[in-house]
Short mmCIF file of C-alpha atoms and ligand atoms in Angstrom, two decimals:
data_model
loop_
_atom_site.label_atom_id
_atom_site.label_comp_id
_atom_site.label_asym_id
_atom_site.label_seq_id
_atom_site.Cartn_x
_atom_site.Cartn_y
_atom_site.Cartn_z
CA UNK A 9 -36.11 -9.23 4.05
CA UNK A 10 -33.47 -10.76 6.35
CA UNK A 11 -29.38 -10.11 6.25
CA UNK A 12 -29.08 -13.75 5.45
CA UNK A 13 -31.80 -13.36 2.64
CA UNK A 14 -30.36 -10.25 1.37
CA UNK A 15 -26.31 -12.39 1.63
CA UNK A 16 -28.50 -14.83 -0.75
CA UNK A 17 -29.29 -12.29 -3.72
CA UNK A 18 -26.60 -9.94 -3.07
CA UNK A 19 -25.48 -9.58 -6.79
CA UNK A 20 -26.45 -8.56 -9.51
CA UNK A 21 -27.86 -9.94 -12.53
CA UNK A 22 -26.48 -8.41 -16.69
CA UNK A 23 -28.77 -5.23 -16.53
CA UNK A 24 -29.02 -4.45 -12.54
CA UNK A 25 -25.63 -2.52 -13.42
CA UNK A 26 -26.19 1.48 -14.21
CA UNK A 27 -24.59 1.76 -17.53
CA UNK A 28 -21.57 3.94 -15.99
CA UNK A 29 -19.96 1.13 -14.21
CA UNK A 30 -20.23 -1.99 -16.64
CA UNK A 31 -16.93 -3.14 -17.92
CA UNK A 32 -19.16 -4.35 -21.05
CA UNK A 33 -15.08 -4.81 -22.64
CA UNK A 34 -13.32 -7.16 -20.89
CA UNK A 35 -9.30 -5.61 -20.97
CA UNK A 36 -7.48 -8.05 -23.20
CA UNK A 37 -4.46 -6.37 -22.31
CA UNK A 38 -0.46 -7.46 -23.59
CA UNK A 39 1.28 -5.17 -24.13
CA UNK A 40 3.94 -4.42 -21.45
CA UNK A 41 6.56 -1.20 -20.62
CA UNK A 42 10.78 -1.44 -22.14
CA UNK A 43 12.30 0.39 -23.51
CA UNK A 44 10.14 3.40 -23.47
CA UNK A 45 8.20 1.55 -26.33
CA UNK A 46 4.91 -0.41 -25.46
CA UNK A 47 5.62 -3.51 -27.25
CA UNK A 48 3.27 -7.37 -27.30
CA UNK A 49 3.62 -9.98 -26.05
CA UNK A 50 1.48 -12.54 -27.47
CA UNK A 51 3.09 -15.43 -24.63
CA UNK A 52 0.66 -17.13 -22.72
CA UNK A 53 -2.31 -15.37 -20.04
CA UNK A 54 -3.32 -14.31 -17.12
CA UNK A 55 -7.89 -14.69 -17.27
CA UNK A 56 -9.05 -11.95 -14.93
CA UNK A 57 -11.92 -12.37 -12.72
CA UNK A 58 -13.90 -10.44 -10.76
CA UNK A 59 -14.67 -11.36 -7.40
CA UNK A 60 -18.05 -9.40 -8.73
CA UNK A 61 -20.72 -11.79 -9.49
CA UNK A 62 -23.11 -11.61 -12.10
CA UNK A 63 -26.52 -13.73 -11.71
CA UNK A 64 -27.95 -15.24 -15.45
CA UNK A 65 -30.37 -18.56 -15.65
CA UNK A 66 -27.05 -20.57 -15.47
CA UNK A 67 -26.09 -19.88 -12.09
CA UNK A 68 -24.02 -16.65 -10.42
CA UNK A 69 -20.61 -16.31 -11.85
CA UNK A 70 -17.74 -14.19 -11.48
CA UNK A 71 -17.08 -12.31 -14.11
CA UNK A 72 -14.67 -12.15 -17.13
CA UNK A 73 -12.65 -9.23 -17.10
CA UNK A 74 -9.91 -9.53 -18.78
CA UNK A 75 -6.26 -11.43 -19.24
CA UNK A 76 -2.74 -10.06 -19.17
CA UNK A 77 0.31 -11.48 -20.10
CA UNK A 78 2.51 -14.23 -17.84
CA UNK A 79 5.92 -13.40 -18.90
CA UNK A 80 8.77 -16.01 -19.50
CA UNK A 81 11.44 -15.73 -17.21
CA UNK A 82 14.19 -14.85 -20.35
CA UNK A 83 11.47 -12.20 -21.13
CA UNK A 84 11.09 -11.01 -17.14
CA UNK A 85 15.35 -10.38 -17.26
CA UNK A 86 14.58 -8.55 -20.49
CA UNK A 87 12.49 -5.80 -18.36
CA UNK A 88 15.71 -5.31 -15.59
CA UNK A 89 18.45 -4.90 -18.83
CA UNK A 90 16.41 -2.24 -19.69
CA UNK A 91 16.13 -0.74 -16.27
CA UNK A 92 20.23 -1.02 -16.32
CA UNK A 93 20.66 0.21 -19.83
CA UNK A 94 18.74 3.85 -18.67
CA UNK A 95 20.32 3.79 -15.51
CA UNK A 96 23.62 3.08 -16.50
CA UNK A 97 26.08 3.04 -13.59
CA UNK A 98 24.82 6.13 -12.25
CA UNK A 99 25.86 7.87 -15.53
CA UNK A 100 22.21 7.27 -17.93
CA UNK A 101 20.58 10.39 -18.72
CA UNK A 102 18.11 9.41 -15.88
CA UNK A 103 20.37 10.09 -12.64
CA UNK A 104 22.08 12.74 -13.98
CA UNK A 105 19.98 15.57 -15.06
CA UNK A 106 18.48 17.28 -12.95
CA UNK A 107 15.65 17.57 -10.85
CA UNK A 108 13.93 20.26 -12.35
CA UNK A 109 13.57 18.40 -15.49
CA UNK A 110 13.07 15.05 -13.55
CA UNK A 111 10.59 17.62 -11.65
CA UNK A 112 8.74 18.00 -15.26
CA UNK A 113 8.68 15.01 -16.11
CA UNK A 114 6.63 13.15 -12.91
CA UNK A 115 4.59 16.34 -13.79
CA UNK A 116 3.66 15.62 -17.55
CA UNK A 117 2.89 11.91 -15.79
CA UNK A 118 0.07 13.39 -12.96
CA UNK A 119 -1.74 15.03 -15.86
CA UNK A 120 -1.51 12.65 -18.25
CA UNK A 121 -2.17 10.13 -15.49
CA UNK A 122 -5.30 12.03 -14.32
CA UNK A 123 -7.36 12.36 -17.68
CA UNK A 124 -7.39 8.49 -16.94
CA UNK A 125 -9.08 8.32 -14.09
CA UNK A 126 -12.69 7.17 -15.20
CA UNK A 127 -10.51 3.98 -16.76
CA UNK A 128 -8.93 3.98 -13.49
CA UNK A 129 -11.74 4.10 -10.85
CA UNK A 130 -14.50 1.34 -12.71
CA UNK A 131 -11.43 -0.60 -12.56
CA UNK A 132 -10.65 -0.57 -9.05
CA UNK A 133 -13.59 -1.07 -8.70
CA UNK A 134 -13.98 -4.85 -10.72
CA UNK A 135 -10.74 -6.18 -10.24
CA UNK A 136 -10.83 -5.76 -6.00
CA UNK A 137 -13.72 -4.81 -5.18
CA UNK A 138 -13.54 -2.15 -4.55
CA UNK A 139 -16.08 0.95 -3.57
CA UNK A 140 -16.64 3.51 -5.91
CA UNK A 141 -16.16 6.22 -3.29
CA UNK A 142 -12.80 3.99 -1.76
CA UNK A 143 -11.10 3.50 -5.68
CA UNK A 144 -12.18 7.24 -6.35
CA UNK A 145 -10.37 8.57 -3.28
CA UNK A 146 -7.16 5.97 -4.01
CA UNK A 147 -6.67 7.68 -7.41
CA UNK A 148 -7.34 11.11 -5.91
CA UNK A 149 -4.45 10.48 -2.90
CA UNK A 150 -2.35 9.13 -5.08
CA UNK A 151 -2.49 12.14 -7.94
CA UNK A 152 -1.66 14.62 -4.70
CA UNK A 153 0.65 12.80 -3.26
CA UNK A 154 2.60 13.15 -6.52
CA UNK A 155 1.87 16.28 -5.79
CA UNK A 156 3.34 17.40 -2.68
CA UNK A 157 5.61 14.72 -3.61
CA UNK A 158 7.22 17.29 -5.74
CA UNK A 159 6.98 20.59 -3.36
CA UNK A 160 8.86 18.22 -0.62
CA UNK A 161 11.35 17.92 -3.66
CA UNK A 162 12.44 20.88 -4.56
CA UNK A 163 12.15 22.15 -0.62
CA UNK A 164 15.14 18.85 -0.20
CA UNK A 165 16.92 21.08 -3.77
CA UNK A 166 16.33 24.06 -2.37
CA UNK A 167 18.54 23.39 1.63
CA UNK A 168 21.00 21.38 -0.89
CA UNK A 169 21.65 24.54 -3.15
CA UNK A 170 24.19 25.87 -1.74
CA UNK A 171 27.94 24.80 0.20
CA UNK A 172 28.62 23.92 3.57
CA UNK A 173 32.04 24.94 5.12
CA UNK A 174 33.87 22.91 8.00
CA UNK A 175 37.44 23.08 9.16
CA UNK A 176 39.10 23.91 5.56
CA UNK A 177 36.28 21.78 3.95
CA UNK A 178 34.72 22.63 1.68
CA UNK A 179 31.32 19.90 0.14
CA UNK A 180 27.76 20.45 -1.14
CA UNK A 181 26.12 17.54 0.10
CA UNK A 182 22.44 16.56 -1.97
CA UNK A 183 20.73 13.28 -2.06
CA UNK A 184 22.05 11.19 -5.32
CA UNK A 185 19.80 7.45 -6.74
CA UNK A 186 19.92 3.95 -5.84
CA UNK A 187 19.97 1.99 -8.69
CA UNK A 188 17.97 0.61 -10.34
CA UNK A 189 13.97 -0.48 -8.13
CA UNK A 190 11.62 -3.60 -7.91
CA UNK A 191 8.70 -1.79 -7.01
CA UNK A 192 6.35 -4.21 -5.73
CA UNK A 193 2.12 -2.95 -4.64
CA UNK A 194 0.05 -4.75 -2.87
CA UNK A 195 -3.19 -6.23 -4.15
CA UNK A 196 -5.80 -3.71 -1.04
CA UNK A 197 -3.73 -0.28 -2.77
CA UNK A 198 -2.37 -1.91 -6.04
CA UNK A 199 -2.34 2.36 -7.31
CA UNK A 200 -1.52 4.15 -4.22
CA UNK A 201 1.33 1.91 -2.56
CA UNK A 202 3.31 1.01 -5.83
CA UNK A 203 3.29 4.45 -7.03
CA UNK A 204 3.79 6.00 -3.56
CA UNK A 205 7.26 3.93 -4.04
CA UNK A 206 7.53 4.66 -7.86
CA UNK A 207 7.34 8.39 -7.88
CA UNK A 208 10.25 9.08 -5.02
CA UNK A 209 12.55 6.22 -6.27
CA UNK A 210 11.95 8.00 -9.56
CA UNK A 211 11.69 11.84 -9.10
CA UNK A 212 15.52 10.72 -6.98
CA UNK A 213 16.94 9.25 -10.35
CA UNK A 214 16.09 5.64 -9.95
CA UNK A 215 15.14 4.31 -12.47
CA UNK A 216 12.48 1.07 -12.29
CA UNK A 217 10.86 -2.13 -12.73
CA UNK A 218 7.25 -2.32 -11.54
CA UNK A 219 5.73 -4.69 -10.33
CA UNK A 220 1.88 -4.46 -10.39
CA UNK A 221 0.43 -7.19 -7.34
CA UNK A 222 -2.32 -10.58 -8.59
CA UNK A 223 -4.47 -8.57 -7.55
CA UNK A 224 -4.74 -4.94 -9.61
CA UNK A 225 -3.02 -5.56 -11.89
CA UNK A 226 -5.46 -4.91 -15.38
CA UNK A 227 -5.66 -1.06 -13.56
CA UNK A 228 -2.02 -0.39 -14.47
CA UNK A 229 -3.33 -0.82 -19.01
CA UNK A 230 -4.36 2.03 -19.24
CA UNK A 231 -1.20 3.91 -17.91
CA UNK A 232 1.50 2.68 -20.09
CA UNK A 233 0.77 5.21 -22.68
CA UNK A 234 0.92 7.88 -19.40
CA UNK A 235 4.84 6.14 -18.21
CA UNK A 236 6.07 5.84 -22.12
CA UNK A 237 5.27 9.54 -23.09
CA UNK A 238 6.47 10.73 -20.01
CA UNK A 239 9.46 9.21 -19.54
CA UNK A 240 12.58 8.74 -21.05
CA UNK A 241 13.83 5.73 -22.42
CA UNK A 242 14.27 2.00 -19.42
CA UNK A 243 12.96 4.77 -16.58
CA UNK A 244 10.07 3.05 -15.94
CA UNK A 245 9.71 -0.37 -17.84
CA UNK A 246 7.20 -2.65 -16.41
CA UNK A 247 6.69 -6.69 -15.42
CA UNK A 248 3.58 -9.33 -15.63
CA UNK A 249 3.02 -12.18 -14.79
CA UNK A 250 3.03 -14.76 -12.19
CA UNK A 251 4.89 -12.95 -9.28
CA UNK A 252 6.24 -16.70 -8.58
CA UNK A 253 8.55 -16.84 -12.22
CA UNK A 254 9.45 -13.04 -12.16
CA UNK A 255 10.37 -11.72 -10.14
CA UNK A 256 13.09 -14.13 -8.34
CA UNK A 257 15.38 -13.78 -10.84
CA UNK A 258 15.96 -10.32 -11.31
CA UNK A 259 16.84 -10.07 -7.61
CA UNK A 260 19.09 -13.19 -8.51
CA UNK A 261 20.52 -11.47 -10.97
CA UNK A 262 22.30 -9.37 -8.77
CA UNK A 263 21.04 -5.79 -10.84
CA UNK A 264 18.16 -5.19 -8.67
CA UNK A 265 19.24 -1.71 -6.07
CA UNK A 266 16.30 -0.83 -4.11
CA UNK A 267 13.03 -4.20 -3.44
CA UNK A 268 10.12 -1.43 -2.75
CA UNK A 269 7.75 -4.12 -1.15
CA UNK A 270 4.29 -3.92 0.17
CA UNK A 271 2.63 -6.98 0.80
CA UNK A 272 3.39 -9.77 2.78
CA UNK A 273 6.74 -10.57 4.95
CA UNK A 274 7.23 -14.56 3.52
CA UNK A 275 7.32 -12.80 -0.01
CA UNK A 276 9.36 -10.63 0.88
CA UNK A 277 11.96 -12.85 3.31
CA UNK A 278 12.59 -15.16 0.01
CA UNK A 279 12.79 -12.53 -2.63
CA UNK A 280 15.54 -10.91 -0.77
CA UNK A 281 16.58 -14.36 0.33
CA UNK A 282 17.48 -14.50 -3.94
CA UNK A 283 19.66 -11.58 -3.93
CA UNK A 284 23.09 -12.59 -3.77
CA UNK A 285 25.09 -9.38 -2.78
CA UNK A 286 22.51 -8.16 0.34
CA UNK A 287 24.09 -5.74 0.78
CA UNK A 288 24.42 -4.04 -1.88
CA UNK A 289 20.75 -4.04 -1.57
CA UNK A 290 18.33 -1.38 -0.03
CA UNK A 291 14.73 -2.27 1.84
CA UNK A 292 12.14 -0.70 1.24
CA UNK A 293 8.85 -2.91 3.19
CA UNK A 294 5.50 -2.22 4.32
CA UNK A 295 4.46 -5.50 5.91
CA UNK A 296 1.59 -7.43 7.92
CA UNK A 297 0.39 -5.66 11.21
CA UNK A 298 -2.45 -7.05 13.65
CA UNK A 299 -3.21 -3.49 15.45
CA UNK A 300 -5.26 -4.17 19.23
CA UNK A 301 -8.05 -1.42 19.82
CA UNK A 302 -7.80 -0.88 23.58
CA UNK A 303 -11.32 0.11 24.77
CA UNK A 304 -10.88 0.83 28.58
CA UNK A 305 -13.21 1.47 30.31
CA UNK A 306 -14.39 5.16 30.40
CA UNK A 307 -14.47 5.65 26.51
CA UNK A 308 -16.96 7.11 24.61
CA UNK A 309 -18.90 3.93 23.53
CA UNK A 310 -20.53 5.69 20.89
CA UNK A 311 -17.62 6.74 19.16
CA UNK A 312 -15.38 3.85 20.08
CA UNK A 313 -18.04 2.38 18.38
CA UNK A 314 -17.83 4.00 15.24
CA UNK A 315 -14.36 4.12 15.06
CA UNK A 316 -13.90 0.61 15.21
CA UNK A 317 -15.83 -0.42 12.96
CA UNK A 318 -14.70 1.84 9.98
CA UNK A 319 -10.92 0.60 11.11
CA UNK A 320 -11.04 -2.76 11.15
CA UNK A 321 -14.25 -2.66 7.85
CA UNK A 322 -13.04 -0.07 5.43
CA UNK A 323 -12.52 -2.25 2.51
CA UNK A 324 -13.57 -5.16 4.05
CA UNK A 325 -10.20 -5.43 6.03
CA UNK A 326 -8.18 -5.97 3.44
CA UNK A 327 -6.26 -3.24 5.01
CA UNK A 328 -2.63 -3.35 6.62
CA UNK A 329 -3.64 -0.86 8.33
CA UNK A 330 -7.06 -2.29 9.75
CA UNK A 331 -7.82 -2.52 13.10
CA UNK A 332 -7.47 -7.15 13.93
CA UNK A 333 -8.34 -7.45 17.21
CA UNK A 334 -9.95 -5.25 20.02
CA UNK A 335 -9.46 -5.58 23.42
CA UNK A 336 -12.48 -3.66 24.82
CA UNK A 337 -12.77 -3.22 29.61
CA UNK A 338 -15.24 -6.23 30.37
CA UNK A 339 -17.27 -3.86 32.37
CA UNK A 340 -18.25 -2.18 28.32
CA UNK A 341 -17.86 -5.25 27.06
CA UNK A 342 -21.75 -6.53 26.43
CA UNK A 343 -22.83 -2.54 26.31
CA UNK A 344 -19.72 -2.33 23.10
CA UNK A 345 -20.98 -5.75 21.70
CA UNK A 346 -24.83 -4.48 21.98
CA UNK A 347 -23.42 -1.27 20.22
CA UNK A 348 -20.57 -2.75 17.56
CA UNK A 349 -23.52 -5.79 15.69
CA UNK A 350 -26.18 -3.12 16.05
CA UNK A 351 -24.01 -0.79 13.51
CA UNK A 352 -23.52 -4.07 11.75
CA UNK A 353 -26.70 -4.38 10.92
CA UNK A 354 -27.12 -1.56 9.75
CA UNK A 355 -23.45 -1.54 7.66
CA UNK A 356 -24.48 -1.60 3.74
CA UNK A 357 -23.45 -4.42 1.91
CA UNK A 358 -23.60 -4.75 -2.59
CA UNK A 359 -22.16 -4.17 -5.21
CA UNK A 360 -19.25 -1.60 -5.51
CA UNK A 361 -20.77 1.03 -7.14
CA UNK A 362 -23.27 1.36 -4.93
CA UNK A 363 -24.30 4.51 -2.55
CA UNK A 364 -23.62 3.62 0.11
CA UNK A 365 -22.12 0.63 0.30
CA UNK A 366 -18.96 -0.38 2.83
CA UNK A 367 -19.28 -4.41 2.96
CA UNK A 368 -17.51 -5.48 -0.65
CA UNK A 369 -17.00 -8.94 -1.94
CA UNK A 370 -14.00 -10.00 -1.81
CA UNK A 371 -10.77 -10.95 -4.87
CA UNK A 372 -9.29 -13.68 -3.47
CA UNK A 373 -10.40 -17.25 -3.93
CA UNK A 374 -10.04 -18.35 -1.73
CA UNK A 375 -10.22 -15.39 1.82
CA UNK A 376 -14.59 -16.45 3.04
CA UNK A 377 -13.17 -20.48 3.39
CA UNK A 378 -10.04 -19.50 5.52
CA UNK A 379 -12.39 -16.52 7.48
CA UNK A 380 -14.60 -19.39 8.31
CA UNK A 381 -11.57 -21.57 9.27
CA UNK A 382 -10.83 -19.19 11.51
CA UNK A 383 -14.80 -18.70 13.26
CA UNK A 384 -14.78 -22.57 13.62
CA UNK A 385 -11.29 -22.34 14.96
CA UNK A 386 -12.35 -19.65 17.96
CA UNK A 387 -15.38 -21.73 18.43
CA UNK A 388 -14.08 -24.75 19.82
CA UNK A 389 -12.53 -22.30 22.25
CA UNK A 390 -15.45 -20.87 23.33
CA UNK A 391 -15.82 -18.10 20.93
CA UNK A 392 -19.29 -17.31 19.13
CA UNK A 393 -20.83 -15.06 15.94
CA UNK A 394 -22.27 -11.92 17.85
CA UNK A 395 -23.62 -10.78 14.88
CA UNK A 396 -26.80 -10.35 12.80
CA UNK A 397 -25.11 -13.93 9.97
CA UNK A 398 -22.12 -12.97 10.49
CA UNK A 399 -19.70 -15.34 8.40
CA UNK A 400 -22.49 -16.33 6.10
CA UNK A 401 -20.99 -16.83 2.47
CA UNK A 402 -22.85 -16.55 -0.78
CA UNK A 403 -19.38 -17.20 -3.60
CA UNK A 404 -17.08 -14.08 -3.02
CA UNK A 405 -18.91 -12.40 -0.61
CA UNK A 406 -18.28 -12.73 3.29
CA UNK A 407 -20.70 -11.04 5.65
CA UNK A 408 -18.45 -9.34 8.94
CA UNK A 409 -18.23 -11.70 11.82
CA UNK A 410 -18.07 -9.84 15.32
CA UNK A 411 -16.36 -13.00 17.74
CA UNK A 412 -16.40 -13.20 21.18
CA UNK A 413 -14.71 -13.43 23.85
CA UNK A 414 -11.24 -13.94 21.43
CA UNK A 415 -8.95 -15.75 23.88
CA UNK A 416 -4.83 -16.68 23.03
CA UNK A 417 -5.73 -20.59 21.92
CA UNK A 418 -7.20 -19.04 19.30
CA UNK A 419 -5.60 -18.40 15.53
CA UNK A 420 -7.48 -15.26 14.96
CA UNK A 421 -5.53 -14.27 18.05
CA UNK A 422 -2.15 -14.36 16.42
CA UNK A 423 -3.23 -15.09 12.36
CA UNK A 424 -3.61 -11.76 10.64
CA UNK A 425 -6.90 -12.25 8.84
CA UNK A 426 -6.98 -9.52 7.02
CA UNK A 427 -10.55 -9.52 6.06
CA UNK A 428 -14.17 -8.88 7.92
CA UNK A 429 -13.73 -10.62 11.08
CA UNK A 430 -13.84 -9.78 14.23
CA UNK A 431 -12.13 -10.44 17.52
CA UNK A 432 -13.35 -8.59 20.60
CA UNK A 433 -11.20 -10.44 23.52
CA UNK A 434 -12.45 -8.63 26.88
CA UNK A 435 -9.59 -8.05 29.07
CA UNK A 436 -9.65 -6.89 33.39
CA UNK A 437 -5.81 -5.74 33.77
CA UNK A 438 -4.61 -3.30 31.15
CA UNK A 439 -1.50 -5.61 31.20
CA UNK A 440 -3.15 -8.17 28.97
CA UNK A 441 -3.49 -5.73 25.54
CA UNK A 442 0.63 -4.46 27.03
CA UNK A 443 1.06 -8.04 26.57
CA UNK A 444 -0.10 -8.70 24.09
CA UNK A 445 1.33 -6.22 22.12
CA UNK A 446 5.09 -6.79 23.36
CA UNK A 447 4.78 -10.33 22.46
CA UNK A 448 4.01 -9.98 19.34
CA UNK A 449 5.62 -9.86 16.21
CA UNK A 450 3.96 -6.78 14.81
CA UNK A 451 4.62 -3.33 15.46
CA UNK A 452 3.36 -0.82 13.40
CA UNK A 453 -0.06 1.20 15.45
CA UNK A 454 -2.55 0.40 18.29
CA UNK A 455 -5.60 2.49 18.82
CA UNK A 456 -6.74 3.39 22.64
CA UNK A 457 -10.88 4.70 23.08
CA UNK A 458 -10.73 6.71 26.40
CA UNK A 459 -10.87 9.50 28.87
CA UNK A 460 -9.08 10.23 31.96
CA UNK A 461 -5.80 12.03 30.69
CA UNK A 462 -3.51 10.30 32.94
CA UNK A 463 -4.12 7.10 32.23
CA UNK A 464 -3.23 7.45 28.41
CA UNK A 465 -0.17 9.13 28.54
CA UNK A 466 1.25 6.39 30.77
CA UNK A 467 -0.44 3.53 27.79
CA UNK A 468 0.71 6.48 25.80
CA UNK A 469 4.87 6.54 26.81
CA UNK A 470 4.68 3.08 26.76
CA UNK A 471 3.21 2.75 24.16
CA UNK A 472 5.26 4.52 21.03
CA UNK A 473 8.06 1.88 22.37
CA UNK A 474 6.77 -0.88 21.08
CA UNK A 475 5.09 0.78 17.63
CA UNK A 476 5.30 3.10 15.42
CA UNK A 477 1.91 5.13 16.03
CA UNK A 478 -0.30 5.79 18.34
CA UNK A 479 -3.43 6.95 18.14
CA UNK A 480 -5.90 7.94 20.71
CA UNK A 481 -9.51 7.84 20.00
CA UNK A 482 -9.60 7.22 16.38
CA UNK A 483 -8.91 4.54 13.97
CA UNK A 484 -5.52 3.65 12.87
CA UNK A 485 -4.48 4.97 9.64
CA UNK A 486 -1.16 5.79 7.29
CA UNK A 487 -2.88 9.19 6.52
CA UNK A 488 -2.08 11.73 6.25
CA UNK A 489 0.64 11.22 3.58
CA UNK A 490 2.42 13.86 6.02
CA UNK A 491 2.84 11.78 8.57
CA UNK A 492 5.27 9.08 8.79
CA UNK A 493 4.06 5.67 7.82
CA UNK A 494 5.91 2.90 9.13
CA UNK A 495 6.12 -0.07 12.18
CA UNK A 496 8.80 -2.22 14.00
CA UNK A 497 8.68 -6.06 14.66
CA UNK A 498 7.83 -7.87 11.36
CA UNK A 499 5.17 -4.49 10.13
CA UNK A 500 7.84 -2.49 8.33
CA UNK A 501 11.23 -1.70 7.05
CA UNK A 502 11.85 1.99 5.83
CA UNK A 503 9.41 4.74 7.16
CA UNK A 504 8.28 6.36 3.61
CA UNK A 505 5.95 9.82 4.33
CA UNK A 506 6.04 12.26 1.67
CA UNK A 507 9.15 13.42 2.20
CA UNK A 508 10.80 10.21 3.85
CA UNK A 509 10.02 7.97 1.45
CA UNK A 510 12.71 11.27 -0.83
CA UNK A 511 15.31 9.52 2.41
CA UNK A 512 14.25 6.05 1.08
CA UNK A 513 15.32 6.36 -2.34
CA UNK A 514 18.34 8.03 -2.25
CA UNK A 515 21.58 8.78 -0.07
CA UNK A 516 23.36 11.27 1.06
CA UNK A 517 26.55 11.81 -1.56
CA UNK A 518 29.04 14.96 -1.18
CA UNK A 519 31.68 16.52 -3.59
CA UNK A 520 34.08 18.14 -1.14
CA UNK A 521 37.14 19.63 -1.38
CA UNK A 522 40.14 21.64 0.19
CA UNK A 523 39.41 25.37 0.81
CA UNK A 524 42.38 26.24 -2.11
CA UNK A 525 42.57 28.86 -4.29
CA UNK A 526 43.04 26.21 -7.36
CA UNK A 527 39.62 24.97 -5.44
CA UNK A 528 37.45 28.37 -5.10
CA UNK A 529 38.34 28.56 -8.73
CA UNK A 530 36.96 25.53 -10.15
CA UNK A 531 34.19 25.49 -8.05
CA UNK A 532 33.49 29.17 -8.84
CA UNK A 533 33.46 28.39 -12.89
CA UNK A 534 31.30 24.87 -12.22
CA UNK A 535 28.52 27.19 -10.56
CA UNK A 536 28.83 30.20 -12.56
CA UNK A 537 29.39 28.06 -16.01
CA UNK A 538 25.91 24.82 -14.55
CA UNK A 539 28.93 22.45 -15.42
CA UNK A 540 27.62 20.16 -13.57
CA UNK A 541 23.71 19.17 -12.48
CA UNK A 542 25.30 18.07 -8.37
CA UNK A 543 27.15 21.11 -8.14
CA UNK A 544 25.03 24.06 -8.33
CA UNK A 545 23.52 26.71 -6.36
CA UNK A 546 20.59 26.68 -9.40
CA UNK A 547 17.11 26.93 -6.70
CA UNK A 548 14.58 25.94 -8.29
CA UNK A 549 11.34 28.29 -7.64
O1 LIG B 3 -2.59 -1.79 3.52
C1 LIG B 3 -2.59 -0.16 4.07
C2 LIG B 3 -2.32 1.06 3.56
O2 LIG B 3 -0.86 1.58 4.03
C3 LIG B 3 -3.58 1.51 3.74
O3 LIG B 3 -3.48 3.10 4.18
O4 LIG B 3 -4.52 3.91 6.64
O5 LIG B 3 -4.24 5.32 4.50
O6 LIG B 3 -5.87 3.23 4.53
P1 LIG B 3 -4.18 3.76 4.88
#
């Protein structure tokens, strides 16, 4: 069977789907979490269709997997009001609670979340088309992130459980929360990248409003009860609906203190502008990127091809960290293209639950058409698709396309494709990719492939001042989660890693007192009698 024939019949009939992976009952989600209760909404709903199409005698159609409520502006503002009340200007039970007690709530949530693994993994497959292996990885990585966050906070708290005396002043310095946090994750990691802002925000004492991404909403349904049971009223609240309806009014109210948003800068900028007191708003943003690979003439080609393949096509290229343009030295470009194209032919494609599958259907309805436009544009300026059936479309399925030779006149040169199109640029002088990086609006990461340590060192030194991570003979990626994840220019605001996130969602606060007998006695009384949760020498074990 040719690749084109395989793509033509890529979608299953219902009977082709193994029973354990079927989503027989659609998720008709009507509840949302507000002020510690699950309440029902009976207004307008958004129907959700899977990127997976089902073949029937009447043709093939995206499979309907459920629906969720479309909140009105007033309903959204009520959700925010619950978070504002729970924070209570820093006087609420949650922001004034001991770190130890907050940790126990988060651990309870993690235990309840783990019980929902199968349900969430299945919805990750059906809602965004993530492969079973990657969906399991996303879930498990998130659970591990929560455990690591708890450990990092214990460490942080232990070093804060002491006094510092300087210039006759006694001080205790700790980190305190910022207020009400609006957490919005992206559709490509709807669970992980929502939780990696939500959990640090919570554990530092902020109250939260969680807004799921455009795709990847239903997978939060199995977690609502866990949130409800694990956290005090108003600490976690959920918004459902169209982003453009439910989020601008929240920002406009001026009552959001932290915007944690992973997605595109257009939406982030629009939200930020709505806030009437911009200096009060803390931003934690993960935005676009166009990470390049630079493949030098002495690179280990087998390694470079395999890393560039994984880097550009894991989850169909829908990762902010994906390699989105490959600069390959012209001496090895022909060999690189031949090997990459052969590797693409071997790449498994199909439905998310099928073993060995890498390429799956795309959740964004308009994406295949957009990717095709990029290819057509590149053709106009002299590029070709260099792999069998590259760019072939069947409904929501798009066969990866290796486009070569790409140049600065093409849209693929500058637009973040966020999908399975791999632009390759041949170069003679290494100045070409360096210039590209310097002139780019983005500055997240780069991958360099080569063997000559002197040449690599000469690239590393300037490039670490242009991007936030230089990867040697390795694809770009966020993990391990203890590493700082950030970007320069339009790619990010703030740094996330297990320990950096705790800092991003808090501010240092200090209780200070002149070294007087009176103050010594007061501080002694407060700490000995455990009268304050902040001014305390308690040590978390
Ligand atoms: O979409 C961007 C993600 O943060 C990428 O994470 O490199 O672990 O896939 P990853």
